[in-house]
Structure formats: structure tokens, C-alpha cells
């Protein structure tokens, strides 16, 4: 009896526990709802689908959505922000992901893990078909293959130019330090000629050249002292003249009566210079007594010259002052020229390095300026234009203008608004047209595109090459892109201007939208502007 009662009691407890768990799970399930889905099960290569996860839960629960490339084999392009709305006392969270695939085939998006209050939940898996993009050759105009074009070799600087530049820099630095040392030496205050000569002779006496038997150095200094004195007092080329030239000059001055030196003084001077030449160039070594005697004769010669050469007159002193002023002016001018030359050499080196590393076009555009480059690197403007509205980002704000519409476009549209910047002949021209479609007209995008060729011709375009391809904006609006090249007559020179163009044609929100960008052919900066403008086009749904 007791066993049966115990068994019945245990069964009752188990049933009560199971009932409690079911009620708890049911209450939790009412508080938690998870839904996942995709906006399309079939796309073309490169197109994007939106994967959405919606969670409705209590406001106190922490929800963690999938992050990273968890959708493989699909590739996540962008993780959009989570939208939060309030439903009574609960939160409804909506998380979206933009997915794509660049290979055709059938792919399965795996289950995604969602964590809510440290518990994991899995979404359903989805199958997506990715199809190839088919090209309609019946509508696509065919063009002959262009002949091969010789591509110029990229500019490169030979290695020997770098070695030459390095050598010039080294020579320039050496010259700079040499000139600096020379100027410092010249800037030192110098005594009058006689006092300077006596001072230098005293310095020579105090040296140990004779004691150390440095005869060559001793005679070099002795000859330099007397030559320097003569250079400052009589003959301004005494330092660079040879012995025979200097003696011949002194004798000529004496014969002309301009210099009353004794023959003995000239002879002693000649012997001194010859001994100095032999000591310097023939390694002759006169004895110490002879060297001291020549030193005494040098002092007497300097004193004799001082006596026979009169002191300069006031006029000579003024001329000398004028000469020194002119010399100082020339030094300043040469210094300025040297600085300018150094700056030019440095500028050339910098330009050469930039050309070698960044290219000639980059240096030319940076130094001389480039209008489209400045537009590309300037502040861009994002604005909304017309009705139906077109939101677009451009380098310059588009200005409203009044234009005459052709008959065909007038029949298709109830009205249109036109905005542009620049002119067709300028480096960059941007045009935007938008307007509502006439509901009574037989409007289709292909019919609007067919009139582009005639419209370009009416604006003066010649040799027009047109290509077409499908176009899609970031907000998935579909359209047709017409692009190519044409020639335009230069209004100044009369010659042709090579132009590239791209025309985006869209038919969304009950209207027709057209964006045209025209620029000079092979302008890489304008091509970047075109790509940026195209990627910024956005059409707002009027129903929203």
C-alpha cells in the first residue's frame, strides 16, 4: 500500500514539474519572437540582397546579432544599423545585412546565431540563386575593334643622373664651407700694411720653425709677408706674380722715377725670393745664419719701401673707400646669387624626386594647377534637386536653368526641371534633369534613351560613340547608362576637343531622371569625379 502511494506521489510530482516547464516556456515564448528573411531569392552576379533579422523581446534582455562574415558562401557587403521600436512594454529590433555573390550558382545562407540573455537561438537557412548577366546583342550597338595603340614607356630617370645630383650636392656643400671659412678670415680686422708686416715678422720670430729645421715653411712665410706688404702698398698682383715678374715691375717703377728704392734693396729682395723658391720647389736647405740674415733684410726692405712710398692722398683714400664699398656690394650680390642658385638646385632635386616617385603629371598638376584636380580634392556638396527628387553629391552646387525641351521629351513628361554646373566646353560639365512622367504617354526608358544621340548632335557634338549598360543606384533603382566619346569644336581655336561622357537614365517614382557628366578625354581626375557622382545618386521614394 505504501509503495503504491509513493509511486503515485512521484508521478504526480513529475507531471507537475513538466507542466511548470511548459507554462514557463510558453510565457517566455510569448515574450520572445525571432524572424529572419531575405528580400529576394534570385539575383544577378554582383547584385545585393537584404538579409533581415527581427527580434521582439523584453526591454531588459540583451540581444547580440551576428557579426563578421558569418553568411558564407554569401559575402557581407555592409552591416546596417539596428532599428529599435517599442511595442507596449517590449522592444522590436530590426537588423539588416547587405549580401552579394560574384559567382553564378545556387547558394545556401547558413543558419545565423543570435544570443539573447546568454542563450543561443538559430534562424532558418535560405537558398539564393545567382544568375549570370546576359548581354542583349540585339539592342547593343556593335563597333569595330580599335587598332592597337602604342603605349608610351613610363618616364624613368637614368641612374647616372642620381650620381650627378649627389656629386653636385657634395660639391655645393664643399664650396659653401670653403666660402664661409674664407669670409670669416676676410672679416677679421687687419692692421695697416706696415704694422701688419711687423706683427707677422714678430710672430715668425716667436715660432719654432728654425729650431725645428723647418726651413721650407720658414722661407714660405717670410716671402709671403713681404709679398703681401708689396701687394697692399705698391703692386696689387704681387702675391700671384713670379719672382722675375715682381723684380721686373720694381725696376720698371724705379726707372720711371715712381719708386726710389736702392739697387741693393732690390738685389737683397731678389735673393730672398730665389732662396724661398729653391726651398719650396727644389728642397734647398739654407743654414740658420743665412735664414736669420734674410729675415733682417726683409725688415729693412719693408722699412725702405715705407719711406719711399708716400702716404695716400685724401682723394686716393676716397677712391679706396669707394673701391671697398663696391667690393662689398659685389660680395653681397654674389651671396644673393649663390642663395638663389642653391634654392634652384634644391628645387630641381625635389622636382626630380617627385617626378620619379609620383609621376610627371602629378608634379605638373601640383605646380601649375589643374582645375578638375582642385574640384576633386575640394569640398563636395550633397543636395536634393527637383521633383521627383534626386539626391546627388557634386563638386559644385548645381544651379537651376531654363531650357527648351525637344518635342519628344515634352510629350513624355508633364514638366521638367534642369540643373547644371560648368559648360559643355569646360573641363567638367554636370547636368541633372528630373520631371514627372505624363500618365497619358507611352513612356519607357528605352524611348528616352533613343533621343540622346540627336540631343548631343544638336549641342554640337560630332563623331559620337555610344555604348550602353545597365545601371543601379545604391538604393537599388534600375536604369540605363549611356557612355562614350565625341568631338566638340573649340570656340576659340576652332579645333576639335576630345570629350568623354556618361549619361545615367532612370525612371523611378513616377518620373524620369537623367544625370549627365561630360569631361575632357583621358582626364583621370574627372574620371574619379564621375565615379563619385555616379555612386552618390539616390532617388527617394515619394510614397515614403
XYZ file of C-alpha atoms in Angstrom:
544
model
C 0.000 0.000 0.000
C 2.822 2.363 0.900
C 4.711 1.521 -2.318
C 1.702 2.312 -4.464
C 1.207 5.584 -2.638
C 4.879 6.526 -3.126
C 4.743 5.694 -6.846
C 1.611 7.747 -7.313
C 3.171 10.688 -5.467
C 6.323 10.598 -7.651
C 4.227 10.513 -10.833
C 2.263 13.488 -9.602
C 5.497 15.450 -8.897
C 6.897 14.690 -12.381
C 3.673 15.776 -14.053
C 3.631 18.985 -12.022
C 7.268 19.739 -12.944
C 6.585 19.110 -16.655
C 3.501 21.322 -16.511
C 5.543 24.087 -14.850
C 8.259 23.926 -17.542
C 5.685 24.024 -20.329
C 3.972 27.033 -18.782
C 7.351 28.789 -18.280
C 8.400 28.092 -21.876
C 5.020 29.295 -23.129
C 5.345 32.533 -21.130
C 8.903 33.049 -22.405
C 7.871 32.287 -25.974
C 5.184 34.933 -25.714
C 7.864 37.442 -24.713
C 10.376 36.374 -27.405
C 9.822 36.287 -31.186
C 12.605 35.813 -33.791
C 12.020 36.174 -37.526
C 14.585 36.161 -40.357
C 14.170 36.651 -44.084
C 15.643 37.894 -47.358
C 14.131 40.346 -49.828
C 14.907 38.189 -52.900
C 15.753 34.549 -53.597
C 17.304 35.181 -57.026
C 19.800 37.853 -58.047
C 22.330 38.535 -60.781
C 26.065 38.443 -60.267
C 27.149 41.408 -58.155
C 23.637 42.405 -57.109
C 22.829 42.697 -53.423
C 20.093 41.233 -51.256
C 18.970 42.412 -47.828
C 19.043 39.808 -45.037
C 16.796 40.911 -42.150
C 16.570 39.620 -38.570
C 13.685 40.829 -36.391
C 13.663 40.152 -32.657
C 10.801 41.078 -30.324
C 11.745 40.648 -26.676
C 11.522 42.172 -23.259
C 13.173 45.585 -22.888
C 15.561 44.231 -20.233
C 17.018 41.464 -22.404
C 20.421 41.861 -24.057
C 20.414 40.889 -27.773
C 23.629 40.121 -29.715
C 23.281 39.883 -33.538
C 25.732 38.061 -35.862
C 28.841 39.999 -36.847
C 31.549 39.371 -39.445
C 31.481 37.030 -42.455
C 29.063 34.503 -40.960
C 26.948 34.316 -44.142
C 29.480 32.348 -46.190
C 29.248 31.441 -49.090
C 27.469 34.792 -49.485
C 29.681 37.814 -48.895
C 28.564 40.500 -46.459
C 28.971 43.937 -48.066
C 27.641 46.049 -45.217
C 26.179 45.598 -41.755
C 23.404 48.170 -41.413
C 22.475 49.673 -38.062
C 19.759 48.070 -35.937
C 16.398 49.861 -35.803
C 14.562 49.790 -32.466
C 10.820 50.306 -31.951
C 8.685 49.950 -28.821
C 5.672 47.620 -28.747
C 3.836 48.047 -25.413
C 6.435 47.036 -22.808
C 8.737 45.212 -25.260
C 11.374 46.142 -27.835
C 11.279 45.176 -31.504
C 14.816 45.139 -33.006
C 15.368 45.001 -36.772
C 18.889 44.248 -38.020
C 19.740 44.244 -41.758
C 22.750 42.988 -43.715
C 23.648 43.630 -47.358
C 24.883 40.411 -49.025
C 26.209 39.642 -52.529
C 27.947 36.962 -54.592
C 30.162 37.302 -57.678
C 29.893 33.729 -58.984
C 26.774 32.226 -60.516
C 25.116 29.196 -58.926
C 22.811 28.152 -56.093
C 23.930 29.087 -52.579
C 22.519 28.415 -49.118
C 22.783 31.082 -46.442
C 23.500 29.135 -43.252
C 21.588 29.490 -40.001
C 22.635 32.562 -38.018
C 23.234 32.523 -34.278
C 21.505 35.136 -32.100
C 22.320 35.435 -28.395
C 19.586 36.674 -26.034
C 20.323 36.791 -22.321
C 23.234 34.335 -22.753
C 21.007 31.849 -24.633
C 21.644 30.958 -28.281
C 18.937 30.838 -30.978
C 19.289 29.877 -34.653
C 17.464 31.370 -37.630
C 16.296 29.459 -40.697
C 18.612 28.872 -43.639
C 17.782 30.391 -47.065
C 18.591 29.369 -50.618
C 19.631 32.004 -53.180
C 20.024 31.618 -56.954
C 22.770 33.763 -58.538
C 22.431 34.114 -62.325
C 24.835 35.333 -64.997
C 24.272 38.759 -66.527
C 23.017 38.233 -70.048
C 24.051 40.698 -72.735
C 21.376 41.542 -75.288
C 23.380 41.764 -78.514
C 20.248 42.663 -80.490
C 19.954 46.049 -78.712
C 23.612 46.655 -78.023
C 25.232 48.501 -80.885
C 28.384 46.850 -82.229
C 31.533 48.773 -83.007
C 34.685 47.778 -84.889
C 37.738 46.849 -82.876
C 40.022 49.823 -82.492
C 43.563 49.463 -83.844
C 46.418 48.803 -81.433
C 47.818 51.892 -79.778
C 51.442 52.259 -78.850
C 51.638 52.860 -75.118
C 54.474 55.240 -74.257
C 57.024 53.918 -71.823
C 56.708 55.373 -68.327
C 59.112 58.161 -67.553
C 62.206 56.984 -65.700
C 65.358 58.746 -64.635
C 68.720 57.136 -65.516
C 70.924 56.157 -62.599
C 73.757 58.429 -63.757
C 71.542 61.463 -63.111
C 71.234 60.469 -59.450
C 75.022 60.095 -59.191
C 75.452 63.506 -60.848
C 72.995 65.097 -58.423
C 74.797 63.533 -55.456
C 78.142 64.853 -56.765
C 76.650 68.339 -57.255
C 75.282 68.331 -53.710
C 78.693 67.325 -52.301
C 80.471 69.981 -54.388
C 77.905 72.570 -53.335
C 78.422 71.768 -49.640
C 82.212 71.883 -50.040
C 82.017 75.233 -51.837
C 79.693 76.593 -49.162
C 82.028 75.698 -46.285
C 85.074 76.969 -48.211
C 83.431 80.311 -48.890
C 82.248 80.536 -45.306
C 85.752 79.962 -43.989
C 87.206 82.468 -46.424
C 84.653 85.127 -45.485
C 85.345 84.609 -41.795
C 89.017 85.087 -42.437
C 88.408 88.194 -44.532
C 86.102 89.600 -41.893
C 88.851 89.616 -39.278
C 90.107 93.186 -38.698
C 93.519 93.776 -40.299
C 96.194 96.282 -39.222
C 97.622 98.882 -41.609
C 100.172 97.379 -44.077
C 103.381 98.299 -42.211
C 102.071 97.395 -38.732
C 100.677 94.144 -40.094
C 104.004 93.211 -41.687
C 105.925 93.950 -38.471
C 103.404 91.956 -36.449
C 103.738 88.937 -38.743
C 107.563 89.125 -38.646
C 107.399 89.103 -34.844
C 105.111 86.053 -34.948
C 107.633 84.349 -37.241
C 110.446 85.122 -34.769
C 108.435 83.601 -31.930
C 107.769 80.412 -33.880
C 109.996 77.328 -33.579
C 110.431 76.794 -37.321
C 114.177 77.491 -37.317
C 114.801 75.425 -34.186
C 112.900 72.536 -35.748
C 114.781 72.993 -39.038
C 111.539 73.686 -40.923
C 113.431 75.817 -43.451
C 110.888 75.397 -46.251
C 107.994 76.577 -44.089
C 110.103 79.439 -42.685
C 111.029 80.842 -46.113
C 107.458 80.426 -47.374
C 106.148 82.590 -44.530
C 108.966 85.132 -44.947
C 108.348 85.544 -48.682
C 104.586 85.772 -48.133
C 104.989 88.591 -45.561
C 106.986 90.826 -47.888
C 104.836 89.962 -50.941
C 101.688 90.788 -49.011
C 103.146 94.140 -47.960
C 104.056 94.976 -51.568
C 100.561 93.844 -52.643
C 98.925 96.305 -50.279
C 101.318 99.228 -50.863
C 102.696 99.091 -54.441
C 101.568 96.269 -56.724
C 98.176 94.568 -56.254
C 99.379 91.453 -58.108
C 102.475 90.842 -56.004
C 101.034 87.684 -54.386
C 100.424 85.836 -57.667
C 103.447 87.163 -59.647
C 106.575 85.100 -60.157
C 109.905 86.266 -58.754
C 111.152 87.581 -62.115
C 107.848 89.394 -62.823
C 107.861 91.087 -59.410
C 111.528 92.209 -59.664
C 110.963 93.466 -63.234
C 107.964 95.513 -62.020
C 110.017 97.128 -59.197
C 112.877 98.011 -61.570
C 110.422 99.456 -64.104
C 108.871 101.654 -61.438
C 112.321 102.771 -60.333
C 113.414 103.652 -63.884
C 110.228 105.656 -64.357
C 111.035 107.653 -61.218
C 107.965 106.427 -59.369
C 109.906 104.348 -56.812
C 113.242 105.464 -55.349
C 114.466 102.142 -53.975
C 118.156 101.398 -53.724
C 119.631 98.811 -56.067
C 120.961 96.934 -53.052
C 117.450 96.650 -51.569
C 116.107 95.246 -54.842
C 119.043 92.801 -55.060
C 118.531 91.616 -51.471
C 114.819 91.142 -52.190
C 115.595 89.172 -55.340
C 117.998 86.857 -53.461
C 115.389 86.327 -50.723
C 112.722 85.325 -53.246
C 115.112 82.963 -55.079
C 116.103 81.199 -51.839
C 112.399 80.872 -50.940
C 111.688 79.375 -54.380
C 114.555 76.912 -54.052
C 113.444 75.931 -50.554
C 109.858 75.382 -51.684
C 110.413 73.729 -55.049
C 113.963 72.321 -55.051
C 114.137 71.182 -51.420
C 117.101 73.510 -50.768
C 118.034 73.958 -47.081
C 119.935 77.205 -46.322
C 121.631 77.332 -42.944
C 120.100 79.069 -39.939
C 122.502 82.032 -40.101
C 121.536 82.764 -43.722
C 117.831 82.447 -42.791
C 118.192 84.955 -39.956
C 120.110 87.314 -42.256
C 117.303 87.134 -44.850
C 114.811 87.884 -42.123
C 116.724 91.075 -41.217
C 116.999 92.094 -44.877
C 113.224 91.620 -45.230
C 112.548 94.012 -42.378
C 114.925 96.610 -43.896
C 113.244 96.260 -47.289
C 109.824 96.860 -45.751
C 111.118 99.934 -43.924
C 112.756 101.264 -47.137
C 109.540 100.847 -49.079
C 107.629 102.634 -46.340
C 109.973 105.600 -46.633
C 109.917 105.897 -50.429
C 106.187 105.264 -50.908
C 104.248 108.397 -49.925
C 101.128 108.215 -47.762
C 97.906 108.136 -49.798
C 96.216 111.446 -50.509
C 92.682 112.297 -49.444
C 91.463 111.604 -52.995
C 93.168 108.204 -53.041
C 91.659 107.339 -49.699
C 88.203 108.249 -51.026
C 88.790 106.145 -54.134
C 89.934 103.288 -51.928
C 86.797 103.649 -49.809
C 84.681 103.642 -52.944
C 86.517 100.533 -54.113
C 85.878 98.766 -50.814
C 82.187 99.729 -50.919
C 81.865 98.415 -54.463
C 83.685 95.241 -53.463
C 81.317 94.750 -50.516
C 78.327 95.315 -52.820
C 79.645 92.695 -55.243
C 80.113 90.261 -52.370
C 76.539 90.775 -51.234
C 75.265 90.336 -54.777
C 77.279 87.149 -55.202
C 75.928 85.881 -51.900
C 72.349 86.533 -53.013
C 73.025 84.823 -56.348
C 74.563 81.861 -54.519
C 71.491 81.552 -52.295
C 69.160 81.762 -55.295
C 71.248 79.164 -57.121
C 71.155 76.863 -54.096
C 67.382 77.207 -53.850
C 67.033 76.464 -57.576
C 69.265 73.397 -57.299
C 67.298 72.174 -54.272
C 64.033 72.799 -56.122
C 65.266 70.865 -59.136
C 66.276 67.952 -56.913
C 62.872 67.931 -55.199
C 61.056 68.077 -58.559
C 63.184 65.264 -59.975
C 62.481 63.077 -56.942
C 58.734 63.787 -57.146
C 58.665 63.078 -60.884
C 60.429 59.770 -60.322
C 58.192 58.722 -57.423
C 54.800 60.317 -58.189
C 54.969 60.900 -61.948
C 55.327 63.937 -64.209
C 51.575 64.602 -64.390
C 51.311 64.825 -60.599
C 54.150 67.390 -60.410
C 52.747 69.400 -63.328
C 49.251 69.488 -61.832
C 50.549 70.357 -58.355
C 52.850 73.165 -59.551
C 50.863 74.643 -62.440
C 47.448 73.677 -61.076
C 44.646 71.551 -62.514
C 41.024 72.632 -62.381
C 39.495 69.158 -62.136
C 42.079 68.087 -59.545
C 41.112 71.068 -57.391
C 37.421 70.160 -57.789
C 38.106 66.539 -56.835
C 40.078 67.486 -53.715
C 37.775 70.369 -52.700
C 34.647 70.387 -50.528
C 31.792 68.490 -52.195
C 28.114 69.374 -51.851
C 25.280 66.888 -51.326
C 21.850 68.269 -52.158
C 18.362 67.314 -53.299
C 17.062 68.611 -56.634
C 13.627 68.814 -58.338
C 10.503 66.678 -58.307
C 10.657 63.682 -58.258
C 13.667 64.472 -56.076
C 17.177 63.374 -56.952
C 19.821 63.483 -54.229
C 23.358 63.731 -55.565
C 26.851 64.774 -54.448
C 28.775 67.133 -56.766
C 31.976 69.244 -56.570
C 29.928 72.396 -57.119
C 26.269 73.146 -56.407
C 24.015 72.651 -59.439
C 22.159 75.813 -60.484
C 18.633 75.780 -61.876
C 18.391 76.825 -65.531
C 15.598 77.191 -68.101
C 15.993 75.109 -71.279
C 13.838 74.334 -74.281
C 12.742 70.686 -74.315
C 12.518 68.749 -77.555
C 9.065 67.701 -78.723
C 9.523 64.031 -77.886
C 10.585 64.731 -74.293
C 7.794 67.283 -73.947
C 5.224 64.640 -74.853
C 6.637 62.144 -72.354
C 6.843 64.480 -69.350
C 4.352 66.787 -67.672
C 7.192 69.165 -66.962
C 10.874 69.036 -66.074
C 13.469 70.892 -64.027
C 17.066 71.303 -65.172
C 20.152 71.969 -63.014
C 23.797 72.179 -64.123
C 27.302 73.452 -63.395
C 30.004 74.399 -65.912
C 29.612 74.405 -69.676
C 29.875 71.719 -72.321
C 33.214 73.182 -73.479
C 34.716 73.402 -69.954
C 36.839 70.775 -68.222
C 33.814 69.385 -66.359
C 30.085 69.717 -67.073
C 27.342 68.177 -64.899
C 23.658 68.262 -65.914
C 20.629 66.950 -63.998
C 17.073 66.726 -65.413
C 14.085 65.425 -63.469
C 10.331 65.584 -64.012
C 7.091 63.609 -63.639
C 6.022 61.311 -66.473
C 2.853 62.102 -68.398
C 0.477 59.225 -67.491
C -1.201 59.503 -70.906
C 2.081 58.997 -72.787
C 3.598 55.675 -73.711
C 6.709 56.244 -71.617
C 9.527 53.747 -71.328
C 13.200 54.248 -70.526
C 14.397 52.892 -73.873
C 12.416 55.551 -75.743
C 14.003 58.297 -73.614
C 17.492 56.885 -74.251
C 16.986 56.782 -78.028
C 16.885 60.588 -78.195
C 20.312 61.061 -76.574
C 22.264 60.838 -79.854
C 20.150 63.508 -81.535
C 20.317 65.715 -78.441
C 24.134 65.571 -78.385
C 24.295 66.433 -82.082
C 22.062 69.435 -81.502
C 24.587 70.684 -78.933
C 27.434 70.494 -81.463
C 28.822 67.034 -80.750
C 30.400 65.139 -83.671
C 31.884 61.653 -84.136
C 29.713 60.353 -81.320
C 30.488 56.871 -79.983
C 27.756 55.393 -77.769
C 27.699 52.345 -75.525
C 25.029 51.112 -73.133
C 24.942 49.103 -69.949
C 22.608 48.549 -67.038
C 22.946 50.851 -64.049
C 21.839 50.538 -60.440
C 21.939 53.148 -57.688
C 22.758 52.448 -54.056
C 19.054 52.362 -53.237
C 18.556 49.696 -55.958
C 16.932 51.975 -58.561
C 17.442 50.435 -62.014
C 18.327 52.392 -65.124
C 20.425 52.601 -68.291
C 23.872 54.171 -68.540
C 24.907 55.577 -71.934
C 28.582 56.450 -72.240
C 31.273 57.045 -74.833
C 33.185 59.872 -76.559
C 32.546 62.694 -79.009
C 34.294 65.693 -80.565
C 33.368 69.282 -79.849
C 34.577 72.366 -81.716
C 36.805 74.664 -79.689
C 35.098 78.082 -79.757
C 38.464 79.888 -79.593
C 40.811 77.924 -81.854
C 38.213 76.148 -83.973
C 39.983 72.824 -83.445
C 38.365 69.678 -82.024
C 38.054 68.982 -78.296
C 38.028 65.296 -77.344
C 35.301 64.671 -74.769
C 34.128 61.712 -72.698
C 30.603 61.488 -71.352
C 28.349 59.357 -69.210
C 24.547 59.753 -69.052
C 22.558 57.977 -66.327
C 18.880 57.487 -67.213
C 16.393 56.414 -64.543
C 12.614 56.065 -64.420
C 11.591 55.878 -60.767
C 8.845 57.300 -58.527
C 6.591 58.116 -61.478
C 9.201 60.295 -63.127
C 12.205 60.448 -65.426
C 15.661 61.332 -64.054
C 18.801 61.970 -66.100
C 22.338 62.816 -64.884
C 24.991 63.715 -67.473
C 28.712 64.212 -66.825
C 30.981 65.474 -69.651
C 34.734 65.988 -69.315
C 37.958 66.124 -71.326
C 39.126 62.759 -72.610
C 41.847 60.976 -70.563
C 41.388 63.342 -67.586
C 41.981 60.898 -64.728
C 40.754 63.373 -62.101
C 37.471 63.872 -63.970
C 37.054 60.094 -64.226
C 37.305 59.886 -60.429
C 34.721 62.676 -60.162
C 32.390 60.698 -62.465
C 32.697 57.562 -60.332
C 31.984 59.519 -57.166
C 28.965 61.289 -58.691
C 27.516 58.017 -60.019
C 27.855 56.267 -56.669
C 26.113 59.151 -54.860
C 22.860 59.163 -56.869
C 19.865 58.430 -54.668
C 16.138 58.551 -55.547
C 13.764 58.999 -52.634
C 10.504 57.122 -52.873
C 7.757 59.737 -52.906
C 5.314 57.380 -51.194
C 7.565 57.403 -48.141
